[in-house]
Coordinates of C-alpha atoms in Angstrom, one line a residue:
Chain A
M20 CA 2.5 -22.3 -18.5
N21 CA 3.1 -23.4 -14.9
T22 CA 2.4 -20.9 -12.3
I23 CA 2.6 -20.6 -8.5
V24 CA 0.2 -18.6 -6.4
C25 CA 1.2 -17.6 -2.9
L26 CA -2.0 -17.2 -0.9
K27 CA -2.7 -16.0 2.6
Q28 CA -5.9 -16.4 4.5
V29 CA -7.0 -13.2 6.3
P30 CA -10.0 -11.8 8.2
D31 CA -12.8 -10.6 5.9
T32 CA -12.8 -6.8 5.4
E33 CA -16.0 -6.4 7.4
T34 CA -14.3 -7.9 10.5
L35 CA -14.2 -5.7 13.6
I36 CA -10.8 -6.2 15.1
K37 CA -10.3 -6.8 18.8
I38 CA -6.9 -7.1 20.5
A39 CA -5.7 -10.0 22.5
G40 CA -2.2 -9.4 23.8
T41 CA 0.1 -8.8 20.8
T42 CA -2.3 -10.4 18.4
I43 CA -6.0 -10.1 17.5
A44 CA -8.9 -12.0 19.2
A45 CA -9.8 -15.0 17.0
E46 CA -13.5 -15.1 17.9
G47 CA -16.1 -14.1 15.3
I48 CA -13.7 -13.8 12.4
K49 CA -14.8 -14.9 9.0
W50 CA -11.6 -16.0 7.2
V51 CA -11.2 -15.5 3.5
I52 CA -8.6 -15.5 0.8
N53 CA -6.7 -12.2 0.9
P54 CA -8.5 -10.1 -1.7
Y55 CA -5.3 -9.2 -3.6
D56 CA -4.3 -12.9 -3.6
E57 CA -7.7 -13.6 -5.3
F58 CA -6.6 -11.5 -8.2
A59 CA -3.4 -13.6 -8.3
V60 CA -5.3 -16.9 -8.3
E61 CA -7.6 -15.6 -11.1
E62 CA -4.6 -14.4 -13.2
A63 CA -2.8 -17.7 -12.9
I64 CA -5.9 -19.6 -13.9
R65 CA -6.5 -17.3 -16.9
Q66 CA -2.9 -17.7 -18.1
K67 CA -3.3 -21.5 -17.9
E68 CA -6.6 -21.3 -19.8
K69 CA -5.1 -19.0 -22.5
M70 CA -2.1 -21.2 -23.0
G71 CA -4.2 -24.3 -22.9
A72 CA -1.7 -26.1 -20.8
G73 CA 0.1 -26.0 -17.5
A74 CA -0.7 -26.2 -13.9
V75 CA -1.5 -23.7 -11.1
T76 CA 0.0 -24.6 -7.7
I77 CA -1.1 -22.8 -4.6
V78 CA 1.5 -22.3 -1.9
S79 CA 0.2 -21.1 1.5
L80 CA 1.6 -20.6 4.9
G81 CA -1.0 -20.8 7.6
P82 CA -2.6 -22.9 10.4
D83 CA -5.2 -25.6 9.9
R84 CA -7.9 -23.2 9.0
A85 CA -6.0 -22.0 5.9
I86 CA -7.0 -25.3 4.1
E87 CA -10.5 -23.8 3.5
S88 CA -9.0 -20.9 1.5
I89 CA -6.7 -23.3 -0.3
R90 CA -9.7 -25.4 -1.3
T91 CA -11.5 -22.3 -2.5
A92 CA -8.6 -21.5 -4.8
L93 CA -8.6 -25.1 -6.0
A94 CA -12.3 -24.8 -6.6
M95 CA -11.7 -21.7 -8.7
G96 CA -9.4 -23.8 -10.9
A97 CA -6.0 -24.2 -9.4
D98 CA -4.6 -27.7 -9.7
N99 CA -2.7 -28.6 -6.6
A100 CA -1.4 -27.0 -3.4
V101 CA 1.4 -26.9 -0.9
H102 CA 0.1 -26.1 2.6
I103 CA 2.9 -25.1 5.0
N104 CA 0.8 -26.0 8.0
D105 CA 2.9 -24.7 10.8
S106 CA 1.1 -22.5 13.4
G107 CA 4.2 -22.2 15.6
F108 CA 6.1 -20.6 12.7
Y109 CA 3.2 -18.8 11.3
D110 CA 2.2 -17.1 14.5
K111 CA 5.6 -15.3 14.8
A112 CA 6.4 -15.0 11.1
D113 CA 7.2 -11.5 9.8
P114 CA 7.4 -10.8 6.0
Y115 CA 11.1 -12.0 5.9
A116 CA 10.4 -15.3 7.5
T117 CA 7.2 -15.7 5.4
A118 CA 9.1 -15.1 2.2
A119 CA 11.9 -17.4 3.3
V120 CA 9.6 -20.4 3.9
L121 CA 7.6 -19.7 0.7
A122 CA 10.9 -19.6 -1.2
A123 CA 12.0 -22.9 0.3
A124 CA 8.7 -24.5 -0.7
I125 CA 8.9 -23.1 -4.2
K126 CA 12.5 -24.0 -4.9
G127 CA 12.6 -27.1 -6.9
L128 CA 9.1 -26.6 -8.4
D129 CA 8.8 -26.1 -12.1
F130 CA 7.3 -22.7 -12.8
N131 CA 7.2 -19.8 -15.3
A132 CA 5.7 -17.2 -13.0
I133 CA 4.7 -16.6 -9.4
F134 CA 1.7 -14.5 -8.6
L135 CA 0.6 -13.1 -5.3
G136 CA -1.3 -10.1 -3.9
K137 CA 0.6 -6.8 -3.6
Q138 CA -0.1 -7.0 0.2
A139 CA -2.1 -9.0 2.7
I140 CA -4.9 -6.9 4.2
D141 CA -4.1 -8.1 7.7
D142 CA -0.6 -6.9 8.4
D143 CA -0.5 -4.6 5.4
S144 CA 3.3 -5.0 5.0
G145 CA 3.4 -5.5 1.3
Q146 CA 6.9 -6.9 1.5
V147 CA 6.7 -10.6 0.6
P148 CA 6.6 -10.1 -3.2
A149 CA 9.9 -8.2 -3.4
M150 CA 11.6 -10.4 -0.7
L151 CA 10.5 -13.6 -2.5
G152 CA 12.0 -12.3 -5.7
E153 CA 15.3 -11.6 -3.9
M154 CA 15.4 -14.9 -2.2
L155 CA 14.7 -16.9 -5.4
G156 CA 17.1 -14.7 -7.4
I157 CA 14.4 -13.7 -9.9
P158 CA 12.9 -10.3 -10.7
A159 CA 9.8 -9.1 -8.8
V160 CA 7.4 -6.7 -10.5
T161 CA 4.9 -5.2 -8.0
Q162 CA 1.5 -3.6 -8.4
V163 CA 0.6 -5.3 -11.6
I164 CA -2.6 -4.2 -13.3
K165 CA -2.1 -5.9 -16.7
F166 CA -0.2 -9.1 -17.6
E167 CA 0.6 -10.6 -21.0
V168 CA 2.9 -13.4 -21.6
A169 CA 4.8 -14.1 -24.9
A170 CA 3.8 -17.3 -26.7
D171 CA 7.1 -18.9 -26.0
K172 CA 6.8 -18.1 -22.3
S173 CA 10.2 -16.5 -22.4
K174 CA 9.0 -13.1 -21.2
A175 CA 6.0 -11.1 -20.0
T176 CA 4.9 -7.6 -20.7
V177 CA 3.2 -6.1 -17.7
T178 CA 1.7 -2.8 -16.7
R179 CA 2.3 -1.8 -13.1
E180 CA 0.7 1.0 -11.2
I181 CA 3.0 3.8 -10.1
E182 CA 2.3 7.1 -8.3
G183 CA 0.1 9.2 -10.5
G184 CA 0.1 6.8 -13.5
H185 CA 1.5 3.5 -14.8
M186 CA 4.6 2.0 -16.2
V187 CA 4.9 -0.8 -18.9
V188 CA 7.8 -3.1 -18.4
E189 CA 9.1 -6.2 -20.1
V190 CA 10.6 -8.9 -17.9
P191 CA 12.1 -12.3 -18.6
L192 CA 10.4 -15.4 -17.0
P193 CA 10.4 -16.8 -14.4
A194 CA 9.6 -13.8 -12.3
V195 CA 7.4 -12.8 -9.4
F196 CA 4.3 -10.6 -10.0
S197 CA 2.3 -8.9 -7.3
A198 CA -1.4 -8.2 -8.1
Q199 CA -3.0 -4.9 -7.7
K200 CA -6.8 -4.3 -7.9
G201 CA -7.8 -3.8 -11.5
L202 CA -5.8 -6.8 -12.8
N203 CA -8.9 -8.8 -13.3
E204 CA -12.3 -9.8 -11.9
P205 CA -11.9 -13.0 -9.8
R206 CA -14.4 -15.7 -10.6
Y207 CA -16.5 -17.5 -8.1
A208 CA -16.0 -21.2 -7.5
S209 CA -18.6 -23.3 -9.4
L210 CA -20.3 -26.2 -7.8
P211 CA -18.5 -28.8 -9.9
G212 CA -15.3 -26.9 -9.1
I213 CA -16.0 -27.3 -5.4
M214 CA -16.6 -31.0 -5.9
K215 CA -13.4 -31.4 -7.9
A216 CA -11.4 -29.4 -5.4
K217 CA -12.0 -32.0 -2.7
K218 CA -9.9 -34.5 -4.7
K219 CA -7.1 -32.2 -5.7
P220 CA -3.7 -33.0 -4.1
V221 CA -2.5 -30.9 -1.1
D222 CA 1.0 -31.5 0.0
V223 CA 1.4 -30.6 3.7
K224 CA 4.8 -29.4 4.9
N225 CA 6.3 -27.5 7.9
A226 CA 9.0 -24.9 8.2
A227 CA 11.6 -27.3 9.8
G228 CA 10.9 -29.9 7.1
L229 CA 11.7 -27.2 4.5
G230 CA 14.9 -26.4 6.3
V231 CA 13.8 -22.9 7.4
S232 CA 14.5 -21.9 10.9
D233 CA 14.6 -18.1 10.4
G234 CA 13.1 -16.4 13.4
P235 CA 11.2 -13.2 12.9
M236 CA 13.2 -10.0 12.5
I237 CA 10.3 -7.9 13.4
V238 CA 8.9 -8.2 16.9
I239 CA 5.5 -6.9 17.9
K240 CA 5.8 -5.3 21.4
E241 CA 2.3 -3.9 21.8
M242 CA -1.0 -3.7 20.0
S243 CA -3.7 -1.1 20.4
L244 CA -7.0 0.0 18.8
P245 CA -7.3 3.5 17.3
P246 CA -9.1 6.0 19.5
A247 CA -12.9 5.7 18.9
R248 CA -14.4 8.5 16.9
Q249 CA -17.5 10.1 18.4
A250 CA -20.5 11.2 16.4
G251 CA -20.3 15.0 15.9
K252 CA -22.9 17.5 15.0
I253 CA -25.8 16.9 12.6
I254 CA -26.3 20.2 10.7
T255 CA -30.0 21.1 10.6
G256 CA -31.9 23.5 8.4
D257 CA -35.0 24.0 6.3
D258 CA -33.4 22.8 3.1
A259 CA -30.1 21.7 1.5
K260 CA -29.0 25.2 0.8
V261 CA -29.3 26.3 4.4
K262 CA -27.5 23.2 5.5
A263 CA -24.7 23.7 2.9
A264 CA -24.3 27.3 4.1
A265 CA -24.1 26.2 7.8
L266 CA -21.6 23.4 6.8
A267 CA -19.4 25.8 4.9
K268 CA -19.5 28.3 7.8
A269 CA -18.5 25.6 10.3
L270 CA -15.6 24.4 8.1
H271 CA -14.4 28.0 7.7
E272 CA -14.9 29.3 11.2
E273 CA -14.8 26.3 13.6
V274 CA -12.2 24.0 12.1
K275 CA -10.7 26.7 9.8
I276 CA -10.0 24.3 6.9
I277 CA -11.5 26.4 4.2
Chain B
M6 CA 29.8 6.1 14.1
P7 CA 26.9 4.2 12.6
G8 CA 24.2 6.6 11.9
T9 CA 21.1 6.8 9.8
L10 CA 20.9 6.4 6.0
I11 CA 17.9 8.0 4.3
Y12 CA 16.6 7.3 0.8
A13 CA 15.4 10.6 -0.7
E14 CA 12.9 10.0 -3.5
V15 CA 12.7 12.3 -6.5
Q16 CA 9.5 12.8 -8.5
K17 CA 9.2 15.1 -11.5
G18 CA 12.6 16.7 -10.7
E19 CA 11.7 17.5 -7.1
I20 CA 12.7 15.9 -3.8
K21 CA 9.5 14.6 -2.3
K22 CA 8.3 16.1 1.0
G23 CA 8.4 12.7 2.6
A24 CA 12.2 12.7 2.4
F25 CA 12.4 16.0 4.3
E26 CA 10.1 14.5 7.0
I27 CA 12.3 11.5 7.7
T28 CA 15.5 13.5 7.4
S29 CA 14.5 16.0 10.0
K30 CA 13.2 13.3 12.3
A31 CA 16.5 11.4 12.0
K32 CA 18.4 14.6 12.8
E33 CA 16.3 15.0 15.9
F34 CA 17.3 11.5 17.0
G35 CA 21.0 12.4 16.8
G36 CA 24.0 10.7 15.1
D37 CA 25.2 11.1 11.6
V38 CA 22.4 11.6 9.1
S39 CA 23.4 10.5 5.6
V40 CA 21.0 10.8 2.6
C41 CA 21.2 8.9 -0.6
I42 CA 19.5 10.6 -3.6
I43 CA 19.1 8.7 -6.9
G44 CA 18.0 10.0 -10.3
K45 CA 19.0 11.8 -13.4
G46 CA 20.1 15.4 -12.9
V47 CA 19.6 15.2 -9.1
E48 CA 22.9 16.7 -8.1
A49 CA 21.6 20.2 -8.5
I50 CA 18.7 19.6 -6.0
A51 CA 20.6 17.5 -3.5
P52 CA 21.8 20.4 -1.3
Q53 CA 18.2 21.2 -0.4
L54 CA 18.4 18.3 2.0
A55 CA 20.9 20.1 4.2
K56 CA 18.2 22.5 5.5
Y57 CA 16.3 19.5 6.9
G58 CA 19.2 17.8 8.7
A59 CA 21.3 16.0 6.1
D60 CA 24.9 15.9 7.2
K61 CA 26.1 14.0 4.2
I62 CA 24.3 13.7 0.9
Y63 CA 25.4 10.9 -1.4
V64 CA 24.4 11.5 -5.0
V65 CA 23.8 8.7 -7.5
D66 CA 23.2 10.6 -10.7
G67 CA 23.1 9.3 -14.3
P68 CA 20.9 8.6 -17.3
E69 CA 20.3 5.0 -16.1
F70 CA 18.5 6.4 -13.1
E71 CA 16.0 8.4 -15.1
N72 CA 13.2 5.9 -14.6
Y73 CA 12.7 4.0 -11.4
V74 CA 13.7 0.4 -12.1
T75 CA 13.7 -1.7 -9.0
E76 CA 16.9 -3.6 -9.6
T77 CA 19.0 -0.6 -10.5
F78 CA 17.8 1.4 -7.4
V79 CA 18.2 -1.7 -5.2
Q80 CA 21.8 -2.1 -6.3
A81 CA 22.6 1.6 -5.8
L82 CA 21.0 1.9 -2.4
T83 CA 22.4 -1.4 -1.1
Q84 CA 25.9 -0.5 -2.2
V85 CA 25.7 2.8 -0.3
A86 CA 24.3 1.0 2.7
Q87 CA 27.1 -1.5 2.6
Q88 CA 29.7 1.2 2.5
L89 CA 28.2 3.3 5.3
Q90 CA 27.0 0.4 7.6
P91 CA 24.2 2.5 9.1
S92 CA 22.2 1.3 12.1
V93 CA 19.0 2.5 10.5
I94 CA 17.8 2.9 6.9
L95 CA 14.7 5.1 6.5
A96 CA 12.6 5.8 3.4
S97 CA 9.2 7.2 2.7
A98 CA 6.4 4.6 2.3
S99 CA 5.4 6.0 -1.1
A100 CA 4.5 3.6 -3.9
Q101 CA 8.2 3.6 -4.8
G102 CA 9.4 3.2 -1.2
K103 CA 7.1 0.2 -0.8
D104 CA 8.6 -1.4 -3.8
L105 CA 12.2 -0.6 -3.1
M106 CA 12.7 -1.1 0.7
P107 CA 11.7 -4.8 1.0
A108 CA 14.1 -5.7 -1.7
V109 CA 16.9 -3.7 -0.1
A110 CA 16.2 -5.3 3.2
A111 CA 16.1 -8.8 1.8
R112 CA 19.4 -8.2 0.0
L113 CA 20.9 -7.0 3.3
K114 CA 19.3 -10.1 4.9
V115 CA 17.3 -8.2 7.4
G116 CA 13.6 -7.6 8.0
A117 CA 11.7 -4.4 7.1
V118 CA 9.0 -2.4 8.8
S119 CA 6.5 -0.8 6.4
D120 CA 4.4 2.3 6.5
C121 CA 5.0 3.5 10.0
V122 CA 3.0 6.5 11.4
E123 CA 5.3 7.2 14.4
I124 CA 8.9 6.4 15.1
K125 CA 10.9 7.0 18.3
K126 CA 14.3 6.2 19.5
E127 CA 14.8 3.9 22.5
G128 CA 18.4 3.4 23.4
D129 CA 20.1 2.4 20.1
K130 CA 17.0 1.2 18.5
I131 CA 14.1 2.7 16.6
I132 CA 10.7 1.7 17.8
A133 CA 7.9 2.1 15.2
K134 CA 4.2 2.3 15.4
R135 CA 2.3 1.1 12.3
P136 CA -1.3 0.5 11.4
L137 CA -2.6 -3.0 10.7
Y138 CA -5.9 -4.0 9.0
A139 CA -5.8 -0.6 7.3
G140 CA -5.9 1.2 10.6
K141 CA -8.4 -1.0 12.5
A142 CA -5.5 -1.7 14.9
Y143 CA -2.0 -0.4 15.6
A144 CA 1.2 -2.3 16.5
V145 CA 4.4 -1.1 18.1
V146 CA 7.2 -3.0 16.6
E147 CA 10.9 -3.4 16.7
A148 CA 13.2 -4.6 13.9
V149 CA 15.8 -6.7 15.7
G150 CA 18.4 -7.0 12.9
T151 CA 21.0 -4.4 11.8
P152 CA 20.4 -2.2 9.9
Q153 CA 16.8 -1.5 10.9
V154 CA 15.0 -0.9 7.6
I155 CA 11.9 1.3 8.1
S156 CA 9.5 3.1 5.8
V157 CA 7.4 5.9 7.1
R158 CA 4.0 7.0 5.8
P159 CA 4.1 10.4 3.9
N160 CA 2.6 13.3 6.0
A161 CA 2.7 11.2 9.2
L162 CA 5.7 13.0 10.9
G163 CA 5.6 16.5 9.5
F164 CA 8.9 18.2 8.9
K165 CA 10.8 21.1 10.2
E166 CA 14.0 23.0 9.3
I167 CA 16.9 21.7 11.2
A168 CA 20.3 22.4 9.7
G169 CA 22.7 19.6 8.9
A170 CA 26.3 19.8 7.6
G171 CA 25.1 19.2 4.1
A172 CA 28.3 17.9 2.5
V173 CA 27.4 16.6 -1.0
E174 CA 29.5 13.9 -2.6
K175 CA 29.2 11.4 -5.5
A176 CA 28.4 8.0 -4.2
A177 CA 30.8 5.2 -5.3
V178 CA 28.2 3.0 -7.0
S179 CA 28.6 0.6 -9.9
I180 CA 25.5 -1.0 -11.4
D181 CA 25.7 -4.5 -12.8
A182 CA 23.5 -4.0 -15.8
G183 CA 23.5 -7.7 -16.5
K184 CA 21.4 -8.2 -13.4
V185 CA 18.8 -5.6 -14.5
K186 CA 16.3 -7.8 -16.2
V187 CA 13.3 -5.5 -16.2
A188 CA 13.1 -3.2 -19.2
V189 CA 10.9 -0.1 -19.0
K190 CA 8.9 0.3 -22.2
E191 CA 6.7 3.2 -21.3
V192 CA 6.0 5.5 -18.4
V193 CA 2.6 7.3 -18.3
I194 CA 2.1 10.0 -15.7
A195 CA -1.3 11.7 -15.7
A196 CA -1.1 15.4 -16.5
S197 CA -3.2 16.0 -13.4
T198 CA -1.6 18.2 -10.8
E199 CA -3.8 16.7 -8.1
P200 CA -2.0 15.1 -5.2
D201 CA -2.2 11.4 -4.6
Q202 CA -5.0 10.6 -2.2
T203 CA -2.5 9.4 0.4
E204 CA -0.8 12.8 0.4
A205 CA -3.8 15.0 -0.1
E206 CA -5.0 17.5 2.6
I207 CA -8.6 17.5 1.5
I208 CA -10.5 14.6 -0.1
V209 CA -14.0 14.8 -1.6
S210 CA -15.2 11.3 -1.9
G211 CA -18.3 9.8 -3.4
G212 CA -20.0 6.4 -3.0
R213 CA -22.9 4.4 -4.2
G214 CA -25.1 7.5 -3.6
M215 CA -23.4 9.2 -6.5
K216 CA -25.6 7.0 -8.8
G217 CA -23.2 7.1 -11.8
P218 CA -19.8 8.2 -13.1
E219 CA -21.0 11.4 -14.7
N220 CA -21.9 12.8 -11.3
Y221 CA -18.3 12.9 -10.0
K222 CA -17.7 16.1 -12.0
M223 CA -19.3 18.1 -9.1
L224 CA -17.0 16.4 -6.6
E225 CA -14.1 17.3 -8.8
D226 CA -15.4 20.9 -9.0
L227 CA -15.6 21.1 -5.3
A228 CA -12.1 19.7 -4.8
K229 CA -10.7 22.2 -7.3
L230 CA -12.2 25.0 -5.3
F231 CA -10.3 23.8 -2.3
G232 CA -7.0 24.2 -4.1
P233 CA -4.0 22.2 -5.2
T234 CA -3.8 20.0 -2.0
A235 CA -7.3 18.6 -2.6
T236 CA -8.4 15.6 -4.7
T237 CA -11.3 13.2 -5.0
G238 CA -11.9 9.7 -3.7
A239 CA -14.4 6.9 -4.0
S240 CA -15.8 4.0 -2.1
R241 CA -15.4 0.4 -3.0
A242 CA -19.0 0.3 -4.2
A243 CA -18.4 3.1 -6.7
V244 CA -15.1 1.5 -7.9
D245 CA -16.7 -2.0 -8.2
A246 CA -19.5 -0.4 -10.2
G247 CA -16.9 0.9 -12.7
W248 CA -17.7 4.5 -12.0
R249 CA -14.2 5.4 -10.8
D250 CA -10.7 3.9 -11.4
H251 CA -9.5 1.9 -8.5
A252 CA -6.7 4.4 -7.9
F253 CA -9.4 6.6 -6.3
Q254 CA -10.6 3.9 -3.9
V255 CA -10.3 4.6 -0.2
G256 CA -10.7 1.8 2.3
Q257 CA -9.2 -1.5 3.3
T258 CA -8.7 -2.8 -0.3
G259 CA -7.8 0.7 -1.5
K260 CA -5.9 3.6 -0.1
T261 CA -5.5 4.5 3.6
V262 CA -5.8 8.2 3.8
S263 CA -5.5 10.8 6.6
P264 CA -6.4 14.2 5.2
N265 CA -7.3 17.3 7.2
L266 CA -10.8 17.1 5.7
Y267 CA -12.6 14.1 4.3
I268 CA -16.0 14.8 2.8
A269 CA -18.0 11.6 2.2
A270 CA -20.9 12.1 -0.2
G271 CA -23.3 9.2 -0.6
I272 CA -21.0 6.8 1.4
S273 CA -22.8 4.7 4.0
G274 CA -19.6 4.0 6.0
A275 CA -18.9 0.3 5.8
I276 CA -16.3 -1.0 8.2
Q277 CA -13.8 -1.5 5.4
H278 CA -14.2 2.1 4.2
M279 CA -14.0 3.6 7.7
A280 CA -10.7 1.7 8.2
G281 CA -9.2 3.6 5.3
M282 CA -10.2 7.1 6.3
G283 CA -10.9 6.9 10.1
T284 CA -7.8 9.0 11.0
S285 CA -8.9 12.0 8.9
K286 CA -8.9 15.1 11.1
V287 CA -12.4 16.2 10.2
I288 CA -15.0 14.0 8.6
V289 CA -18.1 15.4 6.9
A290 CA -20.8 13.0 5.9
I291 CA -23.5 13.9 3.4
N292 CA -26.2 11.2 3.0
K293 CA -29.9 11.2 2.7
D294 CA -30.2 8.1 4.9
P295 CA -30.1 9.3 8.6
E296 CA -29.3 5.7 9.6
A297 CA -26.1 5.5 7.6
P298 CA -23.3 4.3 9.9
I299 CA -21.0 7.0 8.7
F300 CA -23.0 9.6 10.8
T301 CA -21.7 7.8 14.0
K302 CA -18.1 8.8 13.1
A303 CA -18.5 12.1 11.3
D304 CA -17.7 15.4 12.9
Y305 CA -20.4 17.1 10.8
G306 CA -23.3 15.3 9.2
V307 CA -25.8 16.6 6.7
V308 CA -28.9 14.4 6.2
D309 CA -30.1 15.4 2.8
D310 CA -29.8 14.6 -0.9
L311 CA -26.2 15.1 -2.0
F312 CA -27.4 16.3 -5.4
N313 CA -28.8 19.3 -3.6
V314 CA -26.1 19.7 -1.0
I315 CA -23.0 19.5 -3.1
P316 CA -24.0 22.2 -5.7
A317 CA -25.1 24.5 -2.8
L318 CA -21.8 23.8 -1.0
I319 CA -19.9 24.7 -4.1
E320 CA -21.6 28.1 -4.2
E321 CA -20.9 28.6 -0.5
V322 CA -17.3 27.8 -0.8
K323 CA -17.0 30.1 -3.7
K324 CA -18.4 32.9 -1.5
I325 CA -15.9 32.2 1.2
K326 CA -13.0 32.0 -1.1
G327 CA -14.2 35.3 -2.6

């Protein structure tokens, strides 16, 4: 089973965001694989291991720094990678442009499935999986929490999360699958894995070379931080009962929520 | 005149509140407001949209629309959009809206703006404000193509009654079944009547301090006392420990919520958690560690053992509710 994993490098969830014009300040950011893409990498590797054959190809759009996350995925067990190293394109790319350049890089590759996270935790758009499916002309199944492929690789049976429950669907391959938390538990890269990753092939491309010139269709006009929250009142009292009574009273009388 | 096309989502036989929100907002902006409603047996409920500003309601009704299947719904909505040539397409950024809209946008060869919390009209264009990094920052964005495809977070706008012409007609849609590759085998919706965390008005959330899955019962009891608009949540630590399903997780790798009241029990307040609930109207923190960062953001803090505070709070709320 040959799979492709689209991967984005994003700031770690513990990052405090600072604004710089219409983007964020780059200082002090720890860059990591988008957590939802980690599930995608893990699932692709598991499918390869289960089938006992095939290759996992990482495709990532990002600047120079993205190579570290690509190497991490290779260290986890992916086999090779395409790095669309194009900061000019990347800096302005909206989900449509991102999907277009990923689709261009993927076209011509031999694959049964594409995995990627259900959204990147930086811009939180969650659009690339569905758009990628459209652009490649194959089905996209989003929010996947369970994935099983038929022995002949002709189809997959997947469980996807829906509001208030889940849905089981059957889909012919190839198809795009977006990973939701719960799909699996991503592994850590092992030391031998990290050593091997250094020698795995990474094909470097750019948007123009892939024939993609789509400008962004979403333009950021302004960025801001949310208003800072102030510490409120600490409720005091002799014991938990007294405090609970004071809290209930405040919620009832001051903010009138209960 | 090119106007707005709205996708009205139906769940359990009812039009979702989010559809009323975006419809009444579109009516406020002016121009023709058309709504497309898709489902099985939805013709009967379609006229409800008139009260919230729908001028025309296009109904796509049939057995093939009973379950939400992306390709079927994409075909239907895209065809209606192609016939009407609207300048804007709006949908609610529910789980379904998030799946549907990017595909519709890509098929129409335009970009899409997801999960906006504010929209306003500037000239002919809609300008939208949306959270990034789960709410650690906000961006004001413009979709430059036509139509502008925009999804709006449920509960972000509020809705009001604003009458529209409300003409209901059957949409001329033909589904190419050969292109529908995904087959639905099973749909399981929990019997729970609790709202989704993203749409709840009160959330009682528990973290590492809950010590184990069995202790969430008291949070559920408290949420039940608050009524049908309340539910429970959990921190990443609690979900990663396997105490709660990830559907409950609030934070940057879970749900972003904005209830009227967020009660955080035994949650320290990591940056990634605060990002997901920082826009709650009132935050209550209950934690025995007075140094927990959550106290710097909470409107009300109780420094004490949650295992004493929550049961006492349950009794107090019972008293108030009579």
